[in-house]
JSON list of C-alpha atoms in Angstrom, two decimals:
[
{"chain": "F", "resi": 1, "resn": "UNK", "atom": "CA", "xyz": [0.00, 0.00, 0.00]},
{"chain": "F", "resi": 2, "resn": "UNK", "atom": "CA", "xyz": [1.31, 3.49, -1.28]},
{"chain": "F", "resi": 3, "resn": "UNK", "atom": "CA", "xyz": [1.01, 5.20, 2.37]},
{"chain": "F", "resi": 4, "resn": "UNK", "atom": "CA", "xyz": [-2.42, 6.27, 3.84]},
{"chain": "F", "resi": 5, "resn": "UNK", "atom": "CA", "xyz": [-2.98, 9.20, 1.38]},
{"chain": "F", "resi": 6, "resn": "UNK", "atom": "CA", "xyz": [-5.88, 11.48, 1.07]},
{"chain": "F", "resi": 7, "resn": "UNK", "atom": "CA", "xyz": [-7.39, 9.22, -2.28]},
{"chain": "F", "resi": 8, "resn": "UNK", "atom": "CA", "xyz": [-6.80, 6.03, -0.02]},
{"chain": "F", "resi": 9, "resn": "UNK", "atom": "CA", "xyz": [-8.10, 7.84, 3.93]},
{"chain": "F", "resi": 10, "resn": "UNK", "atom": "CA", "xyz": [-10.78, 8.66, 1.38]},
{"chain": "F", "resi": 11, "resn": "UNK", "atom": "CA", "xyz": [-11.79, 5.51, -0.11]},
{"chain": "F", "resi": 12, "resn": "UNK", "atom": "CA", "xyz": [-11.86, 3.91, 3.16]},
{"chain": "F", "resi": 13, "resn": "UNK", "atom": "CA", "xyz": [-14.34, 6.46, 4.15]},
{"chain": "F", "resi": 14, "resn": "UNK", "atom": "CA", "xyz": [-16.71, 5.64, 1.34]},
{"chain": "F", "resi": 15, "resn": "UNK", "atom": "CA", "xyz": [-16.16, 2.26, 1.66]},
{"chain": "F", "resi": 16, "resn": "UNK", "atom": "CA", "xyz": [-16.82, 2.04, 5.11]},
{"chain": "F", "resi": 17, "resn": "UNK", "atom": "CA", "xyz": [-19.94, 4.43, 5.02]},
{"chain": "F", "resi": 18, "resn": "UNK", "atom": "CA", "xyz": [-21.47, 2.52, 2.72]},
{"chain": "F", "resi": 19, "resn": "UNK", "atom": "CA", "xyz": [-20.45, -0.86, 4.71]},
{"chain": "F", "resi": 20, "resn": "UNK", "atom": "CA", "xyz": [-22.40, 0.45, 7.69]},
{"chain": "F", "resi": 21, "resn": "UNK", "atom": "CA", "xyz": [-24.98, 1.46, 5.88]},
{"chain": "F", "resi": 22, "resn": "UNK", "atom": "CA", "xyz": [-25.76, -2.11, 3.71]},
{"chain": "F", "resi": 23, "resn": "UNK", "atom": "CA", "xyz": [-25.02, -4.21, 6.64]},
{"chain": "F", "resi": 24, "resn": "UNK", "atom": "CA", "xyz": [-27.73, -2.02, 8.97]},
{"chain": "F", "resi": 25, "resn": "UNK", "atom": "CA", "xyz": [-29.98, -2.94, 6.11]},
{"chain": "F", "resi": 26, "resn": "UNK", "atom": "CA", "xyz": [-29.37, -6.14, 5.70]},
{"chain": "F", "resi": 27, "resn": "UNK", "atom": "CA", "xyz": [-29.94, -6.71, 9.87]},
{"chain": "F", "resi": 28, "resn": "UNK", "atom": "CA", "xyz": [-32.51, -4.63, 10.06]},
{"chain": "F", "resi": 29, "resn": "UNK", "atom": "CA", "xyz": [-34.59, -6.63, 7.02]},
{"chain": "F", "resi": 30, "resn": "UNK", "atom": "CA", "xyz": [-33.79, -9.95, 9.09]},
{"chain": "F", "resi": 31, "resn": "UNK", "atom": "CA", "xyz": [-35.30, -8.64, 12.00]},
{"chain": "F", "resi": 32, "resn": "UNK", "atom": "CA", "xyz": [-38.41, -7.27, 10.01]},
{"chain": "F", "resi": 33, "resn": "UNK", "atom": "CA", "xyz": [-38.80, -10.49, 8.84]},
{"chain": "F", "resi": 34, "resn": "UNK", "atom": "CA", "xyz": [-38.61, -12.54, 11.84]},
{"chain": "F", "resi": 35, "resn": "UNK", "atom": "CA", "xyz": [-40.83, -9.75, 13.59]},
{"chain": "F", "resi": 36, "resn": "UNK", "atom": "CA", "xyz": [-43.94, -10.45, 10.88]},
{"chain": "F", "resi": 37, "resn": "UNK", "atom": "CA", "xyz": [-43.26, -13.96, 11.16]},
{"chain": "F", "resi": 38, "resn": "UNK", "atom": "CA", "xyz": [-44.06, -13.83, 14.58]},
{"chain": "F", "resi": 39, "resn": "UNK", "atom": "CA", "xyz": [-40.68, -13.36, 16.68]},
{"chain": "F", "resi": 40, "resn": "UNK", "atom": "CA", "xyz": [-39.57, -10.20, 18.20]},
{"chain": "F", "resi": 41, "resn": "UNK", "atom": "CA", "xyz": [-36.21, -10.88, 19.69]},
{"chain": "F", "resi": 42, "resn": "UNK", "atom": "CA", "xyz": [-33.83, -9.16, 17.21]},
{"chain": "F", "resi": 43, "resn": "UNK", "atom": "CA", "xyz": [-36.79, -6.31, 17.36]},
{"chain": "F", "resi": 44, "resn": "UNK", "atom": "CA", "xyz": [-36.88, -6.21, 21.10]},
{"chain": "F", "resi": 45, "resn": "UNK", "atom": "CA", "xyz": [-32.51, -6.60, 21.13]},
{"chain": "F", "resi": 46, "resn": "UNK", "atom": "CA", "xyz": [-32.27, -3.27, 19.02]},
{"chain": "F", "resi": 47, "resn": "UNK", "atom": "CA", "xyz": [-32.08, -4.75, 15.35]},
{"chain": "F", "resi": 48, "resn": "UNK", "atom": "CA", "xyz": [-35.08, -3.49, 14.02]},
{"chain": "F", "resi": 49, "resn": "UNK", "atom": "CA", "xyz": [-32.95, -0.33, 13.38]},
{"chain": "F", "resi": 50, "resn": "UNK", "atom": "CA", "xyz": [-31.55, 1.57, 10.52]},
{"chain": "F", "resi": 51, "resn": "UNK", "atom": "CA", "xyz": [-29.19, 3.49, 13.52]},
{"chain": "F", "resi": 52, "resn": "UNK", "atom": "CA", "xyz": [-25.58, 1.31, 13.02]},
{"chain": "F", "resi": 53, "resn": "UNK", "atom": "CA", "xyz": [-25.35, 1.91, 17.11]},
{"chain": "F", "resi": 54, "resn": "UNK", "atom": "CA", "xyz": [-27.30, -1.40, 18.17]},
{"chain": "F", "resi": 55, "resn": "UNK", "atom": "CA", "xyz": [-25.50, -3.80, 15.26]},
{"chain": "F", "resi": 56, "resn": "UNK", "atom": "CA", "xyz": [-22.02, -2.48, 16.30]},
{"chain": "F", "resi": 57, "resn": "UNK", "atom": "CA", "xyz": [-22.70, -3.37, 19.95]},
{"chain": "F", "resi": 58, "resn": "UNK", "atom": "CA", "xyz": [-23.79, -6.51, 19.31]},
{"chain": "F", "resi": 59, "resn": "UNK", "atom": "CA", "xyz": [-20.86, -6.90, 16.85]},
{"chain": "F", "resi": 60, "resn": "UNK", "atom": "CA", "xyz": [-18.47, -4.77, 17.25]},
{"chain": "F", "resi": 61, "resn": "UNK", "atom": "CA", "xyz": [-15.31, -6.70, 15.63]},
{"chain": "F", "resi": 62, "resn": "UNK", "atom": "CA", "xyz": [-17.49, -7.48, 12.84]},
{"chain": "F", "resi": 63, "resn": "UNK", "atom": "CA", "xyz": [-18.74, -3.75, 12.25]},
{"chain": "F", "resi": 64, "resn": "UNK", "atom": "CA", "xyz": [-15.51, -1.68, 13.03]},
{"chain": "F", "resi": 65, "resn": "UNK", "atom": "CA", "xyz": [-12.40, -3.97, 13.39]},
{"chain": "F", "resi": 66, "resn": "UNK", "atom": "CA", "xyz": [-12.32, -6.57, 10.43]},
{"chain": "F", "resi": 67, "resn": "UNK", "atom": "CA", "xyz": [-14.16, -4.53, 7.85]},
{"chain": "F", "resi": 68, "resn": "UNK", "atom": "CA", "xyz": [-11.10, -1.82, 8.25]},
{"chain": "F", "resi": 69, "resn": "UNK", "atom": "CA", "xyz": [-8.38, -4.16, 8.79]},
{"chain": "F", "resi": 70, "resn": "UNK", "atom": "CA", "xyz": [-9.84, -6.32, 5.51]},
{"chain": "F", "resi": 71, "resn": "UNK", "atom": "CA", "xyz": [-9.49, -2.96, 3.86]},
{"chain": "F", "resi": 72, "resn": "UNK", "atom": "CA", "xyz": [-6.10, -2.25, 4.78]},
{"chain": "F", "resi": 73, "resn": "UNK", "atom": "CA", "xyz": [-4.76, -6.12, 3.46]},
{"chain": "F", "resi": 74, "resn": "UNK", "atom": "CA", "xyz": [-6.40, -5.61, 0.05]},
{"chain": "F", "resi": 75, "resn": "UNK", "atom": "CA", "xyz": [-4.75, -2.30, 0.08]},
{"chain": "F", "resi": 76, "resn": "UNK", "atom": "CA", "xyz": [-7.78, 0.09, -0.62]},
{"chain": "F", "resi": 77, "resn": "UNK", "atom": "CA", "xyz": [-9.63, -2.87, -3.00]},
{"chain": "F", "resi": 78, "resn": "UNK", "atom": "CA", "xyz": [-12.98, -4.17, -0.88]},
{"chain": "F", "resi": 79, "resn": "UNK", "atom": "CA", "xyz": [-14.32, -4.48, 2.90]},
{"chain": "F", "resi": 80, "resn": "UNK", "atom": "CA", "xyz": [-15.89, -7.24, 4.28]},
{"chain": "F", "resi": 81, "resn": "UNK", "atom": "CA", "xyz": [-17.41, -7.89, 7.56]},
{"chain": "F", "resi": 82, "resn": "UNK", "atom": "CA", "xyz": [-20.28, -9.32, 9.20]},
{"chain": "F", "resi": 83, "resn": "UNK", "atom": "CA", "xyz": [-23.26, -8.71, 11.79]},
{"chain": "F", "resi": 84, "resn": "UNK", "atom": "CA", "xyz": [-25.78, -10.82, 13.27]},
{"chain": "F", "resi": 85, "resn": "UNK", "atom": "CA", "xyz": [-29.58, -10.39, 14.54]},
{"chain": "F", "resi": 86, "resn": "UNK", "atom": "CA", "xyz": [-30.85, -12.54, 17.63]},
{"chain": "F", "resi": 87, "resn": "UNK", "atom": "CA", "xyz": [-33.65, -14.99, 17.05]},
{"chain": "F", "resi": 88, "resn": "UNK", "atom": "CA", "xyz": [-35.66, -17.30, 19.04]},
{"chain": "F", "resi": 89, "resn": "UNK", "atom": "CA", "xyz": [-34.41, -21.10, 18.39]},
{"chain": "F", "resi": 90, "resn": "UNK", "atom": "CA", "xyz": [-37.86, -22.66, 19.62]},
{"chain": "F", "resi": 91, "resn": "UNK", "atom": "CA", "xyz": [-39.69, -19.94, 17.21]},
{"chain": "F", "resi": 92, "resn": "UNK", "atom": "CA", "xyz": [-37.34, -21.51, 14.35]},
{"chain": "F", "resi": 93, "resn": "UNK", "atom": "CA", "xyz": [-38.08, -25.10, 15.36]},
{"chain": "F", "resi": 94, "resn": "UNK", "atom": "CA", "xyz": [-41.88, -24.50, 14.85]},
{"chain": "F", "resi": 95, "resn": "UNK", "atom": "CA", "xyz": [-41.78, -22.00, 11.91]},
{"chain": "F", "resi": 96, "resn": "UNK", "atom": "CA", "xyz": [-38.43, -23.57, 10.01]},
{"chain": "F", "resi": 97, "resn": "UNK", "atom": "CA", "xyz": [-40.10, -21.92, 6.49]},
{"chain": "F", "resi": 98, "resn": "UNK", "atom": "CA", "xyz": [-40.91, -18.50, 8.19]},
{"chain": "F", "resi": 99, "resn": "UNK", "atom": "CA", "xyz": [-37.14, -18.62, 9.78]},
{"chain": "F", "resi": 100, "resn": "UNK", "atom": "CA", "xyz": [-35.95, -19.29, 5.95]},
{"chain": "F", "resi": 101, "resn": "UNK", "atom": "CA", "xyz": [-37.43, -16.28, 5.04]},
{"chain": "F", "resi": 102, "resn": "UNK", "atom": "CA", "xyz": [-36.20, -14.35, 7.64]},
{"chain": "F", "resi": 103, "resn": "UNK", "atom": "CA", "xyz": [-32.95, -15.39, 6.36]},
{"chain": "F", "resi": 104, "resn": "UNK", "atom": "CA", "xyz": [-33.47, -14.94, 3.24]},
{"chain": "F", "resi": 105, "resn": "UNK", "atom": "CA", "xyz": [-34.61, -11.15, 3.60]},
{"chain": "F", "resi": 106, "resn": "UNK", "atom": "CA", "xyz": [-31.07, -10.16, 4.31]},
{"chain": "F", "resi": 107, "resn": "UNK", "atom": "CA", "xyz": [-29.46, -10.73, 1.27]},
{"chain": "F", "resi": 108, "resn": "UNK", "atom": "CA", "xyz": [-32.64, -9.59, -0.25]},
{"chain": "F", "resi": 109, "resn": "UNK", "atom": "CA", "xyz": [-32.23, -6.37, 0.94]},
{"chain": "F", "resi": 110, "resn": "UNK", "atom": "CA", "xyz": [-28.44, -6.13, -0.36]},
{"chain": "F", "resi": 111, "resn": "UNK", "atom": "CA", "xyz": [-30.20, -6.83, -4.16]},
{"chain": "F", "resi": 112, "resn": "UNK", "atom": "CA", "xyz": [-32.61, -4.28, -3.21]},
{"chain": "F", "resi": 113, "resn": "UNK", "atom": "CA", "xyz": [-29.90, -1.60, -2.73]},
{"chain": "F", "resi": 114, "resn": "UNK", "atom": "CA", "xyz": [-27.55, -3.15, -5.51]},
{"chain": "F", "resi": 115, "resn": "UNK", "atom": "CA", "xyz": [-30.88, -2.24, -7.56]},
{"chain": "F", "resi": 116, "resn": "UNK", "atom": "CA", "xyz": [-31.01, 1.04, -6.06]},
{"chain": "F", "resi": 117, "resn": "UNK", "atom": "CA", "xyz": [-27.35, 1.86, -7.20]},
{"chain": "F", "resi": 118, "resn": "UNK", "atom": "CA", "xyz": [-28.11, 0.68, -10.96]},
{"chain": "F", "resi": 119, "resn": "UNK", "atom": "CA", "xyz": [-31.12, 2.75, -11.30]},
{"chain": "F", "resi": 120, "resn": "UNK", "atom": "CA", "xyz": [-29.30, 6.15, -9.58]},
{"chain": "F", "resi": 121, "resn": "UNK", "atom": "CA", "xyz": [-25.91, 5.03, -11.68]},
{"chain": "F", "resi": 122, "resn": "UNK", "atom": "CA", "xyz": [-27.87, 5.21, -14.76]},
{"chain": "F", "resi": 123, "resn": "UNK", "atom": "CA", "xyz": [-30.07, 8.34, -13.66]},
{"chain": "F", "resi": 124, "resn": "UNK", "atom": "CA", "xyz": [-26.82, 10.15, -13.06]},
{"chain": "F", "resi": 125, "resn": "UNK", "atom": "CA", "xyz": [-25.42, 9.05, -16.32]},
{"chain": "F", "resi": 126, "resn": "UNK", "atom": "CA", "xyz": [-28.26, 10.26, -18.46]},
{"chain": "F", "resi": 127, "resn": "UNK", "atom": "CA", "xyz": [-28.65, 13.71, -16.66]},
{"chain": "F", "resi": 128, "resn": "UNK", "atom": "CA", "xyz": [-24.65, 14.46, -16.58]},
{"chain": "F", "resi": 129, "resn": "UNK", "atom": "CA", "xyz": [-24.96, 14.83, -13.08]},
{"chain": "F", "resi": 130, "resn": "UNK", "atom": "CA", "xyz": [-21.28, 12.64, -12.98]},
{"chain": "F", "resi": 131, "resn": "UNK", "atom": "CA", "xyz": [-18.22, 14.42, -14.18]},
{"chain": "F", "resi": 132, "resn": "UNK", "atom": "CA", "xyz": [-14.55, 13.40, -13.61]},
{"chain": "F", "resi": 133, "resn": "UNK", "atom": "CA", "xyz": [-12.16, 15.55, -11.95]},
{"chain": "F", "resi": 134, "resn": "UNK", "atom": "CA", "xyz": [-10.05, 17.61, -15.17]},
{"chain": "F", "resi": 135, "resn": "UNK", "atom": "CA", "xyz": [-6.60, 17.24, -13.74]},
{"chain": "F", "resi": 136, "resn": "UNK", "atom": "CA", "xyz": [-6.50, 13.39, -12.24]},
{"chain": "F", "resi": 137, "resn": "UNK", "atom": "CA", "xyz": [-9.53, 12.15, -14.46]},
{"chain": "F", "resi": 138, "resn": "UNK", "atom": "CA", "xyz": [-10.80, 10.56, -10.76]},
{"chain": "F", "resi": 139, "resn": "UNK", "atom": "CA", "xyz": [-15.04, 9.84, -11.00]},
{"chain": "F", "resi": 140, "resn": "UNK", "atom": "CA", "xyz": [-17.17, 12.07, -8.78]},
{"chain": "F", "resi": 141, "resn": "UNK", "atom": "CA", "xyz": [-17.38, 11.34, -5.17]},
{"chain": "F", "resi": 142, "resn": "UNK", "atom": "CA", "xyz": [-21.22, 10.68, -6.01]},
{"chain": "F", "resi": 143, "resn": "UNK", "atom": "CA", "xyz": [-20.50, 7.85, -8.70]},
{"chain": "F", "resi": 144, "resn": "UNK", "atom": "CA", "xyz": [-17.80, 6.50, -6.56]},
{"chain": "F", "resi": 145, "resn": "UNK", "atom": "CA", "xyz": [-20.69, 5.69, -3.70]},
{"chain": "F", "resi": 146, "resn": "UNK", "atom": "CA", "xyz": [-22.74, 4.53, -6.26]},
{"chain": "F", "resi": 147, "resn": "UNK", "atom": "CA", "xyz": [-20.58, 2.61, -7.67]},
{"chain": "F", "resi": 148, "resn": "UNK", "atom": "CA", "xyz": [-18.92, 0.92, -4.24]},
{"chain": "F", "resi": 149, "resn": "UNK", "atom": "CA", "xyz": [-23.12, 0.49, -3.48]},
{"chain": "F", "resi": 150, "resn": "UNK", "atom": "CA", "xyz": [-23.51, -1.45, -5.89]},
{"chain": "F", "resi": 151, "resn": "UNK", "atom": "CA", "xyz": [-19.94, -3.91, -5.96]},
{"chain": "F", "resi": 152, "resn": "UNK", "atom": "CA", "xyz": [-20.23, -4.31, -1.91]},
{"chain": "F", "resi": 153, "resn": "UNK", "atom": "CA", "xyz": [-24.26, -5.17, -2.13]},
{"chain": "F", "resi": 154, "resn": "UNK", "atom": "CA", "xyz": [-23.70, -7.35, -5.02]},
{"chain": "F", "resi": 155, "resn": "UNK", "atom": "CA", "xyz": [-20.83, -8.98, -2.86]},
{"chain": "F", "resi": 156, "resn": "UNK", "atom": "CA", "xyz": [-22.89, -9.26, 0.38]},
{"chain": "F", "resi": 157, "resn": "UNK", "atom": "CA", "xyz": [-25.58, -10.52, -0.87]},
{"chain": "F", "resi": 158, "resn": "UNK", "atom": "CA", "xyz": [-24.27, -13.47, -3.62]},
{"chain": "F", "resi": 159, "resn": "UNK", "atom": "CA", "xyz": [-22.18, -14.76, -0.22]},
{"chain": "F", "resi": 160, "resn": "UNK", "atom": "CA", "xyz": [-24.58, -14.68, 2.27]},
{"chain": "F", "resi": 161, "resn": "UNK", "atom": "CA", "xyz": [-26.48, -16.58, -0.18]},
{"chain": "F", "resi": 162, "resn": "UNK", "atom": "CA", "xyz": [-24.09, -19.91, -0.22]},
{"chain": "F", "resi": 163, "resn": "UNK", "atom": "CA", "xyz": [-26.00, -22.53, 1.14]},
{"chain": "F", "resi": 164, "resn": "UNK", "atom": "CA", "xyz": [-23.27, -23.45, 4.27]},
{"chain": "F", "resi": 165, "resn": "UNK", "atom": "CA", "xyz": [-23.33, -22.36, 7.68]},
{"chain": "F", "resi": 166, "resn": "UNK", "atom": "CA", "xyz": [-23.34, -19.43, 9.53]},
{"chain": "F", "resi": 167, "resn": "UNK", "atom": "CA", "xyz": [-24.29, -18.06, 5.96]},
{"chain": "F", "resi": 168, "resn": "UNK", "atom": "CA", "xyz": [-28.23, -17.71, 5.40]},
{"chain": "F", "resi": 169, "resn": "UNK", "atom": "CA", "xyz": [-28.36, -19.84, 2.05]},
{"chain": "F", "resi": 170, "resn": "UNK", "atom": "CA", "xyz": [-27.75, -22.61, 4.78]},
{"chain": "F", "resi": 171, "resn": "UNK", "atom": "CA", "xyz": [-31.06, -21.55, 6.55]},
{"chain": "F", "resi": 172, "resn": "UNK", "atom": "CA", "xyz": [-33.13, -19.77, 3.43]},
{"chain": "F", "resi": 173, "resn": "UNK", "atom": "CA", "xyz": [-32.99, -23.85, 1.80]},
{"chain": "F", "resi": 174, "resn": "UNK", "atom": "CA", "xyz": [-35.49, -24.92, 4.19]},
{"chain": "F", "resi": 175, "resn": "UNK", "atom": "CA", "xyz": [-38.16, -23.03, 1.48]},
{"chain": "F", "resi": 176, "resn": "UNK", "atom": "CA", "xyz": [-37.55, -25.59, -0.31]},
{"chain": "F", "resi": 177, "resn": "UNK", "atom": "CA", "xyz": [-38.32, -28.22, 2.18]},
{"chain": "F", "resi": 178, "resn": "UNK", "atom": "CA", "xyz": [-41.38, -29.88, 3.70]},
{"chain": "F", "resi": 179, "resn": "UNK", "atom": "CA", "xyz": [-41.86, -28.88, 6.90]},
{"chain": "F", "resi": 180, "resn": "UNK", "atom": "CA", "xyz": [-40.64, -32.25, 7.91]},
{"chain": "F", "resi": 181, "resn": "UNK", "atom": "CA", "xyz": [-37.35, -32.68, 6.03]},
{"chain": "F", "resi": 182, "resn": "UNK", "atom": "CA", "xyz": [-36.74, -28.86, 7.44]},
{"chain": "F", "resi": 183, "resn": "UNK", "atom": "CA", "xyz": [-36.97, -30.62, 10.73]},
{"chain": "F", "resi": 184, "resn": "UNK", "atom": "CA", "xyz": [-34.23, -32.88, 10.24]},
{"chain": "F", "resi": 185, "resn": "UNK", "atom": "CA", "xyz": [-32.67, -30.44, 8.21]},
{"chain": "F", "resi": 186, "resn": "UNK", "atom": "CA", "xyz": [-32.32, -28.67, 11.57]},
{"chain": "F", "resi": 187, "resn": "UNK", "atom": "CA", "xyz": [-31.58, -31.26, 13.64]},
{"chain": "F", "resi": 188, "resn": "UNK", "atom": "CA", "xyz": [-28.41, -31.49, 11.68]},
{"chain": "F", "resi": 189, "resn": "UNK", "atom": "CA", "xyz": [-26.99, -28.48, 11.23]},
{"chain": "F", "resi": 190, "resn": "UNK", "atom": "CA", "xyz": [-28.18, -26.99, 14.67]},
{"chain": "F", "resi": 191, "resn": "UNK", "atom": "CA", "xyz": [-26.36, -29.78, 16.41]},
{"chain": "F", "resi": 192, "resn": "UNK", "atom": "CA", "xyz": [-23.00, -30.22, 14.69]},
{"chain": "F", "resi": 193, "resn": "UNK", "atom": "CA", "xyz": [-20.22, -27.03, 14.67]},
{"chain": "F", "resi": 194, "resn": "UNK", "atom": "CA", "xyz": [-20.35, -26.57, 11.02]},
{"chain": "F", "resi": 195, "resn": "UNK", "atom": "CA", "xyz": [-19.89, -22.76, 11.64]},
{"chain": "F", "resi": 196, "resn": "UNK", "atom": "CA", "xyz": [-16.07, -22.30, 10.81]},
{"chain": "F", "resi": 197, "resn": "UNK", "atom": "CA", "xyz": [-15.66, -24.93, 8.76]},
{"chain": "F", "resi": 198, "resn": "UNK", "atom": "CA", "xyz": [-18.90, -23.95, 7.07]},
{"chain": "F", "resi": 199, "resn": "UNK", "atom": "CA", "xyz": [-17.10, -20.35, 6.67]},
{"chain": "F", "resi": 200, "resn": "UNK", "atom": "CA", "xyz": [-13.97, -21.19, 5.77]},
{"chain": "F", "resi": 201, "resn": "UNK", "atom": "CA", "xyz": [-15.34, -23.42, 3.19]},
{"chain": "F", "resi": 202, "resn": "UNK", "atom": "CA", "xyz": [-17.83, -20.69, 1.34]},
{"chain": "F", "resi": 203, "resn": "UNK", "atom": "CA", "xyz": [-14.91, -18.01, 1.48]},
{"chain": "F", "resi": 204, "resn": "UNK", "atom": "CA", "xyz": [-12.99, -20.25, -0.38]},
{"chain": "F", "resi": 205, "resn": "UNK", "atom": "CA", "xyz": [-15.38, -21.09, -3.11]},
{"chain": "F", "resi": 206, "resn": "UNK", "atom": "CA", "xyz": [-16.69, -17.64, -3.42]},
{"chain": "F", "resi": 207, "resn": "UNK", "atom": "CA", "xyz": [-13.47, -16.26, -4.05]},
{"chain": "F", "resi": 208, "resn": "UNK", "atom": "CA", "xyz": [-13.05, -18.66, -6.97]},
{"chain": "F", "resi": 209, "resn": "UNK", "atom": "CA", "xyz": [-17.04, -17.97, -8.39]},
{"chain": "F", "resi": 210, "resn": "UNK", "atom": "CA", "xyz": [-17.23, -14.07, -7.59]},
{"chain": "F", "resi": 211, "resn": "UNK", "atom": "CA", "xyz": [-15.52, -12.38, -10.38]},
{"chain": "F", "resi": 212, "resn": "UNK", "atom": "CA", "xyz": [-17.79, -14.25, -12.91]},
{"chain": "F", "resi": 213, "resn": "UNK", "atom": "CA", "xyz": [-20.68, -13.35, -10.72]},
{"chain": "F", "resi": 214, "resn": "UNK", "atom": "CA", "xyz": [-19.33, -9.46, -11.26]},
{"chain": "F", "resi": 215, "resn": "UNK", "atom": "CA", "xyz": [-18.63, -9.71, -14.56]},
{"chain": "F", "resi": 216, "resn": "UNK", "atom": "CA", "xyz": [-22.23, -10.86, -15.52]},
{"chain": "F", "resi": 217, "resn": "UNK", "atom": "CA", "xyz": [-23.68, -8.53, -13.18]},
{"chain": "F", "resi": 218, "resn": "UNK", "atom": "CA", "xyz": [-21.26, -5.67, -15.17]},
{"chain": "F", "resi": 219, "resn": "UNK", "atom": "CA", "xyz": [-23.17, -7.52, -18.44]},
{"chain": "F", "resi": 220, "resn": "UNK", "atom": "CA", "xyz": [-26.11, -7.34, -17.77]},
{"chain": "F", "resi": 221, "resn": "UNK", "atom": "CA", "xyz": [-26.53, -3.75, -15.81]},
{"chain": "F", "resi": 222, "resn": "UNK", "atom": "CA", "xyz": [-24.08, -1.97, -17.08]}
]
């Protein structure tokens, strides 16, 4: 890394802004969902919340440390992190399709705001409201949210979607269950530590499927 420079201190801002801001959503939406389904306790914890505040108390290494340190090691080129929203585990063992859904609405909401950036991207575009700095050519600080909007909500949400614990693919599956099979499903993967290995595994194969998943999302949007 060329030095913590203004462009980098910069980037990190945006980039971490706009982490905040997508992960809030995404918590928030799981909470919503659980909440209509019929259980309060991420509501009731705090997580029904666009503030950041409750989310980085109940994570903070996930909200503040790793995302910046994960922006540091790629040297200024993505931020990851993570966050997490309480739920009742009897609630899930009666409802198993309502607690799919409620996993499911995170990444849902990351597609919503990956949407979002697309439509404002292209709004921008067609109005000239985006020009480039004369002297270093650099995009506008307004395309460059947009633009890290869209990449880090595209990311988000294609991971979170892998079907392998603590991701919620592994939960949002049981849609496609009877409410039986869901059972067992459950059974399962409640009662075996599948959560790092789970991890580990997903990071691994997302790294190798993600730039396609970018490149066809570049395709077809852009």
């Amino acid at each position: 890394m060329n030095g913590l420079n203004p462009e980098l201190l910069m980037m990190g801002f945006i980039w971490y802004v706009v982490f905040l801001f997508s992960t809030t959503c995404h918590e928030a939406s799981h909470a919503l969902a659980a909440k209509i389904g019929g259980d309060s306790t991420a509501a009731l914890g705090g997580q029904l919340s666009l503030n950041p505040m409750p989310h980085i108390q109940r994570s903070f290494y996930g909200m503040v440390i790793f995302p910046i340190l994960s922006f540091i090691v790629s040297q200024g080129g993505g931020m990851i992190g993570w966050a997490s929203a309480p739920y009742d585990p009897l609630w899930e063992r009666r409802h198993p399709r309502r607690s799919a859904v409620m996993a499911l609405a995170g990444p849902a909401a990351n597609f919503t705001l990956m949407l979002l950036a697309v439509a404002l991207i292209h709004g921008g575009v067609a109005l000239h409201l985006f020009h480039r700095d004369p002297v270093t050519g650099a995009a506008s600080f307004a395309a460059t949210v947009l633009q890290v909007l869209f990449f880090l909500n595209l990311l988000l949400g294609t991971f979170n979607l892998l079907p392998v614990p603590p991701l919620d693919g592994s939960t949002g599956i049981m849609l496609l269950m009877s409410e039986t099979q869901a059972q067992k499903y459950l059974d399962w993967i409640r009662g075996n530590s599948f959560a790092m290995v789970g991890l580990l595994v997903g990071m691994y194969a997302f790294s190798k499927v993600f730039p396609s998943i970018e490149d066809f999302a570049l395709r077809i949007f852009f």
